[in-house]
XYZ file of C-alpha atoms in Angstrom:
680
model
C -38.304 153.004 -7.474
C -39.994 151.229 -10.132
C -42.801 148.781 -9.681
C -41.701 145.305 -10.810
C -44.525 144.598 -13.345
C -46.036 147.899 -14.422
C -43.313 149.784 -16.259
C -42.538 149.618 -19.927
C -38.870 148.847 -19.257
C -39.697 145.676 -17.898
C -42.691 144.712 -20.159
C -39.920 142.136 -22.367
C -38.260 140.426 -19.242
C -41.858 139.801 -17.553
C -43.437 138.362 -20.768
C -40.398 136.247 -21.650
C -40.528 135.258 -17.861
C -44.335 133.849 -18.836
C -42.993 132.144 -22.026
C -44.449 134.956 -24.576
C -40.994 135.927 -26.217
C -42.066 136.714 -29.982
C -45.441 138.757 -28.632
C -43.207 140.394 -26.086
C -40.645 140.959 -28.791
C -43.024 142.579 -31.299
C -44.615 144.823 -28.373
C -41.239 146.196 -27.644
C -40.999 146.938 -31.195
C -43.975 148.687 -31.088
C -43.235 150.932 -27.737
C -39.860 151.510 -29.244
C -41.661 153.075 -32.346
C -44.041 155.298 -29.615
C -46.949 153.297 -31.071
C -49.725 151.822 -29.069
C -50.303 148.267 -30.894
C -53.687 148.886 -32.320
C -55.921 151.960 -32.374
C -58.937 150.739 -30.715
C -59.048 149.385 -26.790
C -61.072 146.166 -26.242
C -63.200 147.680 -23.632
C -65.122 151.132 -23.095
C -63.300 154.516 -22.720
C -65.052 156.922 -20.387
C -62.538 159.384 -19.567
C -59.723 161.904 -21.313
C -56.526 160.943 -20.908
C -53.276 160.011 -22.942
C -53.093 156.464 -24.217
C -50.520 154.304 -22.348
C -46.770 154.007 -24.119
C -46.796 150.442 -22.890
C -49.952 148.403 -24.084
C -49.749 145.216 -23.737
C -52.636 143.143 -25.380
C -51.894 140.245 -23.776
C -52.115 141.881 -20.289
C -49.864 142.167 -17.435
C -50.744 141.375 -13.628
C -50.894 144.938 -12.122
C -50.417 144.667 -8.323
C -52.757 147.182 -5.812
C -54.850 147.680 -2.942
C -58.767 148.372 -2.951
C -59.271 148.844 0.854
C -57.628 151.602 2.611
C -58.516 153.534 5.534
C -56.781 157.271 6.417
C -57.544 159.522 9.301
C -61.279 160.301 7.763
C -62.035 156.954 9.100
C -63.428 156.799 12.592
C -61.566 153.338 13.381
C -58.476 154.929 11.920
C -58.495 158.139 14.038
C -58.895 156.157 17.219
C -55.519 154.737 16.200
C -54.215 158.567 16.073
C -53.897 158.035 12.356
C -53.094 161.365 10.859
C -52.647 160.891 7.303
C -55.152 161.411 5.035
C -55.741 160.190 1.398
C -53.267 162.161 -0.336
C -50.786 160.648 1.943
C -52.192 156.946 1.302
C -51.485 158.023 -2.359
C -48.156 159.134 -2.244
C -46.882 156.033 -0.075
C -48.587 153.599 -2.350
C -46.281 155.147 -5.192
C -43.278 154.454 -2.735
C -42.987 157.414 -0.432
C -42.212 157.305 2.888
C -44.810 158.358 5.565
C -44.936 158.695 9.370
C -47.246 156.745 11.760
C -47.789 156.801 15.435
C -45.959 157.079 17.905
C -45.791 160.849 18.051
C -43.643 162.942 19.714
C -44.797 165.995 22.139
C -44.329 168.513 18.668
C -46.892 165.886 16.969
C -43.939 164.556 14.630
C -44.041 160.759 13.812
C -41.100 158.661 15.808
C -41.638 156.133 12.971
C -41.360 156.100 9.157
C -42.499 153.242 6.893
C -42.246 152.644 3.196
C -43.239 149.893 0.629
C -40.504 147.548 -0.302
C -41.967 148.066 -3.945
C -44.319 150.789 -5.665
C -48.501 149.660 -6.164
C -49.541 149.856 -9.632
C -53.111 151.209 -8.425
C -54.969 151.885 -4.851
C -58.369 152.940 -3.690
C -58.795 155.104 -0.483
C -61.881 153.317 0.770
C -62.800 155.505 4.261
C -66.020 154.712 5.977
C -68.743 156.678 4.669
C -71.062 156.699 7.980
C -68.793 159.272 9.855
C -67.118 161.526 7.012
C -68.916 164.483 8.307
C -68.678 163.864 11.841
C -64.741 163.464 11.709
C -64.451 166.353 9.935
C -65.884 168.562 12.593
C -64.322 166.679 15.449
C -61.222 167.061 14.074
C -61.297 170.547 12.653
C -61.446 173.402 14.972
C -64.341 176.113 14.052
C -66.475 173.424 12.686
C -69.911 173.205 14.676
C -69.849 169.960 17.058
C -65.838 170.539 17.797
C -66.547 170.775 21.568
C -69.317 168.664 21.822
C -68.804 165.856 24.358
C -68.436 163.027 22.001
C -66.054 164.828 19.499
C -63.807 165.931 22.948
C -63.723 162.031 23.550
C -62.886 161.077 20.150
C -59.739 163.372 20.187
C -58.349 162.557 23.793
C -59.863 159.280 24.387
C -59.940 157.813 20.883
C -60.689 154.040 22.259
C -63.963 154.861 22.845
C -64.928 155.815 19.436
C -65.775 152.048 18.773
C -68.584 152.581 20.979
C -69.738 156.332 20.454
C -69.553 156.310 16.790
C -69.215 152.444 16.058
C -72.003 150.915 17.959
C -74.201 154.134 18.353
C -74.116 154.933 14.514
C -73.609 151.594 12.789
C -75.388 148.966 15.127
C -77.758 151.473 16.303
C -78.120 153.738 13.166
C -78.038 157.237 15.212
C -76.436 160.145 14.793
C -75.590 162.462 17.736
C -77.271 166.133 18.054
C -74.509 167.875 16.983
C -75.385 166.767 13.205
C -78.028 169.620 13.583
C -81.618 169.350 12.304
C -82.303 166.613 9.972
C -78.505 165.805 10.282
C -77.754 168.874 8.013
C -74.562 169.885 9.324
C -73.014 166.437 9.058
C -74.203 165.813 5.809
C -72.977 169.440 4.772
C -69.387 168.321 5.944
C -69.276 164.841 4.544
C -69.715 166.456 1.446
C -66.640 168.660 1.754
C -64.610 165.312 2.834
C -66.347 163.208 -0.266
C -64.762 166.194 -2.499
C -61.322 166.076 -0.765
C -61.390 162.347 -1.376
C -62.043 162.943 -5.122
C -59.304 165.313 -5.455
C -56.906 163.458 -3.515
C -57.636 160.543 -6.133
C -57.328 162.785 -9.330
C -54.131 164.544 -8.020
C -52.558 160.921 -7.691
C -53.884 159.531 -10.854
C -51.038 159.468 -13.904
C -53.027 160.782 -17.072
C -49.823 160.921 -18.625
C -48.415 158.243 -21.291
C -46.236 156.818 -18.415
C -49.587 155.230 -16.700
C -47.453 155.045 -13.795
C -50.171 154.967 -11.177
C -54.158 154.576 -11.072
C -56.172 155.812 -8.374
C -59.884 154.718 -7.801
C -62.585 157.506 -6.068
C -64.114 154.833 -3.470
C -65.383 154.658 -0.114
C -66.436 151.844 2.094
C -69.912 150.829 2.630
C -69.740 149.678 6.455
C -72.958 147.526 6.882
C -73.027 145.930 10.595
C -76.117 144.108 11.955
C -76.558 142.513 15.528
C -73.272 142.603 17.609
C -70.766 143.055 14.583
C -71.909 140.932 12.080
C -70.065 142.237 9.357
C -71.762 142.904 5.840
C -69.625 145.807 4.725
C -68.639 146.495 1.158
C -66.055 148.583 -0.431
C -67.457 150.517 -3.273
C -65.199 151.649 -6.351
C -65.587 154.138 -9.115
C -64.996 153.736 -12.758
C -63.778 156.886 -13.320
C -64.044 160.226 -11.612
C -68.185 160.669 -12.568
C -69.351 159.621 -8.833
C -72.106 160.482 -6.851
C -72.789 163.681 -5.300
C -72.644 161.947 -1.873
C -71.314 158.589 -0.478
C -74.164 156.630 0.570
C -73.920 155.459 4.230
C -75.142 152.422 6.065
C -76.716 154.476 8.586
C -79.216 155.849 5.954
C -79.859 152.298 4.142
C -82.093 149.665 5.413
C -79.842 146.907 3.188
C -77.576 145.987 0.500
C -80.888 146.518 -1.630
C -80.867 150.047 -1.319
C -77.005 150.244 -1.975
C -77.973 148.881 -5.344
C -80.682 151.335 -5.660
C -78.136 154.378 -4.994
C -75.557 152.886 -7.707
C -78.187 152.603 -10.531
C -80.326 155.864 -9.655
C -77.207 158.473 -8.412
C -74.759 156.889 -10.484
C -75.583 154.977 -13.777
C -78.570 156.767 -14.488
C -77.719 160.358 -13.376
C -74.199 160.824 -14.080
C -73.162 159.905 -17.528
C -69.994 157.751 -17.804
C -70.420 156.400 -14.012
C -70.291 152.935 -13.100
C -69.202 151.001 -9.888
C -68.421 147.847 -8.404
C -69.161 146.782 -4.550
C -66.835 144.242 -3.070
C -68.006 142.382 -0.027
C -64.865 141.808 2.670
C -64.499 140.068 5.934
C -67.228 137.324 5.289
C -65.364 135.508 7.915
C -66.769 137.994 10.347
C -70.374 138.164 8.932
C -71.771 135.673 11.609
C -72.827 133.567 8.676
C -75.248 136.230 7.057
C -72.793 137.641 3.963
C -74.282 135.222 1.434
C -77.878 135.340 2.843
C -80.277 137.240 1.051
C -79.493 140.942 0.304
C -82.774 142.049 1.691
C -80.750 141.599 5.319
C -81.344 144.668 7.614
C -80.642 143.011 11.085
C -79.279 139.879 12.432
C -82.167 137.547 11.121
C -82.805 136.412 7.599
C -85.846 137.676 5.985
C -88.436 135.030 4.663
C -88.742 134.077 1.333
C -86.548 132.812 -1.235
C -83.729 134.877 -3.337
C -85.193 136.046 -6.597
C -84.201 135.768 -10.090
C -84.135 140.023 -10.014
C -82.134 139.824 -6.767
C -79.533 137.332 -8.058
C -79.113 139.357 -10.998
C -78.486 142.554 -9.442
C -76.344 140.839 -7.082
C -73.956 139.189 -9.562
C -73.978 142.801 -11.639
C -72.685 145.051 -8.440
C -70.499 142.347 -6.672
C -68.087 140.950 -9.420
C -65.165 140.597 -6.859
C -64.814 139.470 -3.259
C -61.877 139.925 -1.020
C -60.546 136.504 0.419
C -58.075 137.896 2.972
C -57.062 140.994 4.549
C -55.462 142.627 7.682
C -58.642 140.805 9.710
C -58.351 137.290 8.557
C -58.621 134.748 5.551
C -62.173 133.708 4.287
C -61.250 131.130 1.751
C -62.118 127.975 4.046
C -61.409 126.784 7.548
C -60.185 123.260 8.551
C -61.569 123.443 12.000
C -65.050 123.124 10.305
C -65.858 119.273 9.433
C -66.482 120.274 5.845
C -62.583 121.189 5.441
C -60.944 119.065 7.780
C -58.826 117.271 5.015
C -58.049 120.442 3.429
C -54.707 121.142 5.421
C -54.023 124.275 3.875
C -57.523 125.899 4.892
C -55.590 126.619 8.188
C -54.208 130.441 6.922
C -54.953 133.421 9.066
C -57.963 132.052 10.915
C -59.782 133.724 13.738
C -61.617 131.947 16.276
C -65.070 134.072 16.406
C -67.652 134.779 13.694
C -68.147 138.659 14.489
C -66.614 141.731 15.470
C -68.810 141.697 18.594
C -68.073 138.021 19.226
C -64.877 138.520 20.773
C -63.231 140.483 23.600
C -60.437 142.719 22.087
C -58.669 143.330 25.152
C -60.102 146.340 26.183
C -60.505 146.947 29.695
C -63.982 147.167 31.283
C -65.552 150.505 30.702
C -63.874 150.288 27.267
C -65.187 150.195 23.515
C -67.115 146.666 24.082
C -68.947 148.063 26.922
C -69.943 150.853 24.840
C -70.912 148.429 22.611
C -73.588 146.557 24.888
C -75.053 150.097 25.697
C -76.103 150.738 22.088
C -76.993 147.444 20.552
C -80.349 147.591 21.404
C -79.359 146.985 25.005
C -78.545 143.161 24.170
C -75.818 141.579 25.665
C -72.678 140.801 23.488
C -72.524 137.120 22.274
C -70.036 134.657 23.417
C -67.239 134.015 21.450
C -68.498 131.904 18.465
C -66.500 129.766 16.091
C -67.453 131.031 12.236
C -69.579 128.206 10.566
C -68.791 127.138 7.276
C -71.342 129.584 5.758
C -68.779 132.132 6.752
C -66.636 131.174 3.931
C -66.063 132.002 0.265
C -65.572 128.164 -0.794
C -69.386 127.562 0.812
C -70.511 130.690 -1.408
C -69.088 129.353 -4.597
C -70.728 125.940 -4.166
C -74.050 127.809 -3.202
C -73.817 129.763 -6.203
C -73.696 126.631 -8.267
C -76.811 125.178 -7.108
C -78.536 128.850 -7.911
C -77.278 128.503 -11.050
C -79.071 125.267 -11.627
C -82.149 126.450 -9.855
C -82.705 130.120 -11.129
C -80.426 130.600 -14.029
C -78.413 132.929 -12.187
C -75.059 132.891 -9.878
C -75.177 135.783 -7.508
C -71.847 134.333 -6.168
C -69.957 134.262 -9.373
C -66.907 136.027 -7.399
C -63.527 136.856 -8.706
C -60.927 136.891 -6.257
C -58.509 139.822 -5.136
C -57.037 140.730 -1.520
C -56.383 143.983 0.132
C -55.018 145.115 3.447
C -57.664 147.297 5.440
C -55.037 149.210 6.608
C -56.196 151.724 9.037
C -52.892 153.706 8.672
C -53.168 154.699 5.520
C -50.520 152.661 4.260
C -51.720 150.734 1.066
C -49.825 147.676 0.096
C -48.053 147.302 3.248
C -47.923 143.859 3.394
C -44.382 142.639 4.071
C -44.138 140.295 7.245
C -40.733 141.785 8.174
C -41.413 145.183 10.059
C -44.869 144.915 10.095
C -46.186 147.954 12.181
C -50.045 147.095 12.376
C -52.542 148.130 10.656
C -54.598 149.166 13.043
C -58.758 149.550 12.923
C -60.300 146.754 14.899
C -56.939 145.748 16.136
C -55.471 148.281 18.819
C -51.873 149.948 18.670
C -49.446 149.158 21.410
C -50.806 152.554 22.953
C -53.778 150.557 23.870
C -52.662 148.202 25.824
C -50.940 145.804 24.103
C -47.236 144.350 25.310
C -44.852 146.913 24.293
C -43.364 144.420 21.850
C -46.118 143.816 19.272
C -47.579 146.182 17.295
C -50.662 144.835 16.747
C -52.957 142.168 18.270
C -51.386 138.654 17.586
C -54.246 137.226 15.645
C -54.095 139.887 12.717
C -51.568 139.817 9.819
C -50.302 142.585 7.353
C -53.085 141.542 4.736
C -53.093 141.101 0.793
C -52.897 142.320 -2.522
C -55.127 142.781 -5.404
C -53.920 141.797 -9.145
C -55.817 142.742 -11.860
C -54.743 141.669 -15.752
C -54.934 144.864 -18.095
C -53.721 145.840 -21.186
C -52.680 149.096 -19.517
C -52.755 150.771 -16.197
C -55.790 153.202 -16.491
C -59.131 153.381 -14.943
C -60.951 151.793 -17.729
C -58.349 148.931 -18.390
C -58.319 148.031 -14.538
C -62.224 148.458 -14.096
C -62.716 146.175 -16.932
C -60.671 143.752 -15.719
C -62.463 143.461 -12.253
C -66.007 143.233 -14.001
C -64.427 140.544 -16.003
C -62.811 139.253 -13.250
C -59.312 138.436 -14.537
C -58.128 138.826 -11.325
C -56.119 137.065 -8.409
C -55.439 137.751 -4.658
C -52.181 137.366 -3.083
C -51.395 136.953 0.676
C -48.893 140.076 0.515
C -46.029 138.634 -1.982
C -46.198 139.127 -5.633
C -45.951 135.667 -7.295
C -47.254 135.611 -11.322
C -50.242 133.538 -11.531
C -51.941 132.777 -14.860
C -54.977 130.298 -15.152
C -56.670 129.283 -18.389
C -59.316 126.823 -19.266
C -60.479 125.238 -22.374
C -60.925 121.762 -23.979
C -57.680 121.575 -26.386
C -54.751 122.867 -25.021
C -51.844 120.201 -25.659
C -49.883 118.760 -22.741
C -46.717 120.506 -23.689
C -48.302 123.732 -23.733
C -45.874 124.797 -20.463
C -43.024 124.803 -23.057
C -44.307 126.938 -25.754
C -42.982 130.519 -25.615
C -46.400 131.551 -26.823
C -48.352 130.062 -23.978
C -50.158 132.965 -22.808
C -51.000 133.787 -26.370
C -52.535 130.296 -27.056
C -54.063 130.347 -23.539
C -56.167 133.347 -24.271
C -56.910 131.811 -27.984
C -58.020 128.281 -27.146
C -59.826 129.069 -23.943
C -60.907 131.566 -21.150
C -58.586 133.135 -18.618
C -59.290 133.239 -14.738
C -62.834 134.531 -14.120
C -64.307 133.350 -17.225
C -67.016 130.437 -18.373
C -65.739 127.582 -20.015
C -66.612 127.928 -23.826
C -69.141 125.177 -25.274
C -67.553 121.620 -25.378
C -66.299 120.981 -29.038
C -68.953 117.469 -29.078
C -66.520 114.734 -28.486
C -67.948 112.145 -26.159
C -66.319 111.935 -23.184
C -64.271 114.923 -23.441
C -63.119 116.854 -20.168
C -61.825 120.229 -19.868
C -57.937 121.106 -19.867
C -56.669 123.702 -17.313
C -53.380 125.621 -17.983
C -51.895 126.849 -14.859
C -48.446 128.670 -14.202
C -46.632 130.448 -11.620
C -43.698 132.191 -11.104
C -42.430 133.208 -7.919
C -41.640 136.813 -6.292
C -38.110 137.290 -6.146
C -38.749 140.258 -3.761
C -35.839 143.004 -3.030
C -32.499 142.870 -1.319
C -34.202 144.005 1.821
C -37.160 141.850 1.517
C -36.384 138.642 -0.182
C -38.972 136.729 -1.765
C -39.682 132.719 -1.302
C -39.683 129.916 -3.521
C -43.053 128.116 -4.803
C -43.657 124.738 -3.079
C -47.105 123.720 -4.931
C -49.871 124.872 -7.016
C -53.257 123.047 -6.418
C -56.582 123.020 -8.190
C -59.735 123.696 -6.195
C -63.135 122.193 -7.740
C -66.623 122.649 -6.826
C -69.322 120.803 -8.535
C -73.297 120.029 -7.727
C -74.561 117.132 -8.813
C -77.618 114.887 -8.131
C -78.651 117.631 -5.655
C -75.314 117.384 -3.998
C -72.567 119.958 -3.348
C -69.319 118.602 -3.676
C -65.518 119.816 -3.775
C -62.023 118.543 -4.310
C -58.583 119.541 -3.927
C -55.835 118.087 -6.223
C -51.842 119.196 -6.404
C -51.340 119.617 -10.097
C -48.003 120.873 -9.937
C -44.708 120.772 -7.541
C -45.275 119.071 -4.269
C -43.491 118.365 -0.699
C -40.141 119.277 -0.959
C -39.582 119.052 2.694
C -38.515 122.554 2.864
C -38.904 124.787 5.969
C -37.594 127.854 8.159
C -35.726 128.325 11.181
C -38.317 130.216 13.273
C -35.190 131.483 15.347
C -33.333 133.440 12.461
C -36.332 133.237 9.793
C -34.003 131.716 7.312
C -35.765 129.658 4.827
C -34.596 126.059 4.309
C -35.018 123.351 1.295
C -35.562 123.169 -2.039
C -38.548 124.833 -3.873
C -39.348 126.487 -7.330
C -38.843 129.327 -9.277
C -41.459 128.389 -11.691
C -44.469 125.818 -11.887
C -46.466 125.000 -14.894
C -49.000 122.146 -16.152
C -51.617 121.014 -18.045
C -54.601 119.402 -16.278
C -57.784 117.374 -17.215
C -60.384 116.704 -15.008
C -60.484 112.911 -14.805
C -63.881 113.114 -13.049
C -65.492 115.450 -15.378
C -69.229 115.243 -15.615
C -70.904 117.317 -18.821
C -74.420 117.398 -16.481
C -72.949 119.124 -13.242
C -72.390 122.675 -12.886
C -68.715 123.623 -11.775
C -66.095 125.949 -10.744
C -62.322 125.392 -10.346
C -59.740 127.836 -9.165
C -55.798 127.565 -8.595
C -54.005 127.953 -5.137
C -50.317 128.599 -5.135
C -48.429 127.962 -1.994
C -44.770 128.873 -1.161
C -42.441 127.629 0.788
C -43.011 127.885 4.795
C -41.655 131.039 6.104
C -42.218 133.179 9.512
C -45.013 135.439 10.132
C -44.507 138.867 10.992
C -45.203 138.293 14.791
C -42.309 135.450 14.953
C -40.071 137.728 13.270
C -40.476 140.234 15.749
C -39.888 137.597 18.573
C -37.275 136.104 16.837
C -35.535 139.511 16.408
C -35.775 139.810 20.096
C -34.164 136.708 20.998
C -37.178 134.886 22.169
C -36.528 131.166 22.692
C -39.934 129.763 24.361
C -37.755 126.967 25.515
C -35.660 129.145 27.570
C -37.654 131.553 29.738
C -35.047 133.551 30.889
C -35.097 134.930 27.096
C -38.848 136.224 27.206
C -38.299 139.749 27.866
C -41.335 141.562 29.493
C -44.184 142.265 27.112
C -43.277 139.474 24.785
C -44.709 136.675 26.664
C -47.525 136.244 23.765
C -44.417 134.857 21.605
C -44.842 131.624 23.292
C -48.571 131.593 23.782
C -50.367 128.142 22.502
C -52.300 130.150 19.709
C -49.145 132.020 18.312
C -48.890 130.860 14.648
C -45.119 131.248 14.008
C -44.842 129.761 10.372
C -47.001 130.810 7.392
C -47.239 129.802 3.305
C -47.743 132.402 1.528
C -50.179 131.983 -1.049
C -51.984 133.028 -4.306
C -55.624 132.382 -5.278
C -56.849 132.594 -8.645
C -60.454 133.801 -9.714
C -62.295 130.688 -10.630
C -63.106 129.124 -14.129
C -66.789 127.873 -14.309
C -68.540 124.970 -16.309
C -72.388 125.680 -16.984
C -73.905 122.728 -18.774
C -75.141 123.648 -22.180
C -78.725 122.423 -21.406
């Protein structure tokens, strides 16, 4: 199966779709002649490989997943995940993969496959227990017969306590790790080498450039009773540190930066990395506090210019949605009450520990109360505004004004956080659940639902790059030319400048002129041309995802621009519809068939009528598709559940009619922002 947007055969059709016909023709001619357009790349080359045959100077969207767990992660093993990094990369490229349940011979009884292959992926197993997982799961290793390892193999639901709470919250290792933990560290190095080898084996270094893999891991910082400060660390190439730094050995995020600076940049020529924060919705309000946070309290003292500068350097991207909810905004909070589209994939609590997962007494959550400094778990607490991205983007404007540095200048991506080694498995139809902090059906959920009702399939990361290589994709991460989707694959372009003509949407050179006269998503607006009262103009274009015959896409409903600004000591925001609108489209929840009109393509050039040349500001685009059935409702509909007819509700499917069941969603995409910084 060929990826929709990444292969050379599709280059002309995609660029034509985006309105770049003459450029597409010249690129196609160069490809047919076996040439790359221009001998130089506009980014540093740090690895040896063949140049790609489908190099495109105007860049194309490449779809991937930067948050993937396999059987080397302690909480994936607790889901009986037996797939390893090599399996995850095979799956990402279109291969079939078995997942639980397994028969008596250990053979998977269910197979899954992507609707379309990904262009890139990164396996991000938790670094905290890479050694312990190898020791517990491999006969002959020290610790294999330790009671904790036996429990992990036979009662994996307890692993959230025996490893998660004891290790990440209490920051302790079990005795089978040996003196000074040397046995666990040695086993972790072996696993880290296996992770690197799997990434190398999957990476297409030929001219086809069909797939890119990144060496990566998750640094799983968790303070208090599960306030999530996790970051996914992705390395630029195969030059990586000798070990994956663990939260257990790290007081705070500051030490993570020290490790990246010293053991990557300084000690490994060619080494570089990004650290992507995720799940701020579960951070208990701490994700956007000082990076010196090491427990559930905020250290005294303001953020320094040096700290803000380091954070901006290492955190260029932010994961806005994944399996465990969305982190853009929350319209249950008064700040966003008027934004009706802030209701997407919200969780009712603000930390992992603030929610009863449904595990019976004596399960993982009871273990958590034992190991987290003997404190009781907090009651369920709704997330506050400080848990969400839009809060951080506005806070960054104030920081820019006060310090001259914006440490929350994030580009936006999404990913799955799959714990079944299934990168990119984001289709609502036939969703099998991702495991992890959720539970598989064998752990006590109703037989009809493969995951907890509140969790979803997650999203995708999209990077604009000239070619599908590590260097090109990493350069896109650093300049933030990226966008997030909730799992579908619309094509989104967003440019900002001062002189875009109003009819640019009809111009066949739309993309070329977007770059020439301004900046793409992730950039800073260039200085104003000096014309009095001139406001910036934004070019935004979206093409719907047609999907596949088995997993058809949905039409677009509207494009919105979200503006935030800091003026006269106040942080403000506004949501503006700039293209499309309410067409009355809907979905039949019993058949999940879409109903009503929509758009295959939307485009507009919008000028800000309330622009102030003295106010810090950001703008990002949000693209909304027509309503569709959520994954859970698809299962309920397939089972014939009709909530107005109790006789139609089989045993185990009662959650289909629960008050909290969100049956209909609107898939969407979020661009990275474009920032305005006053010249003064």
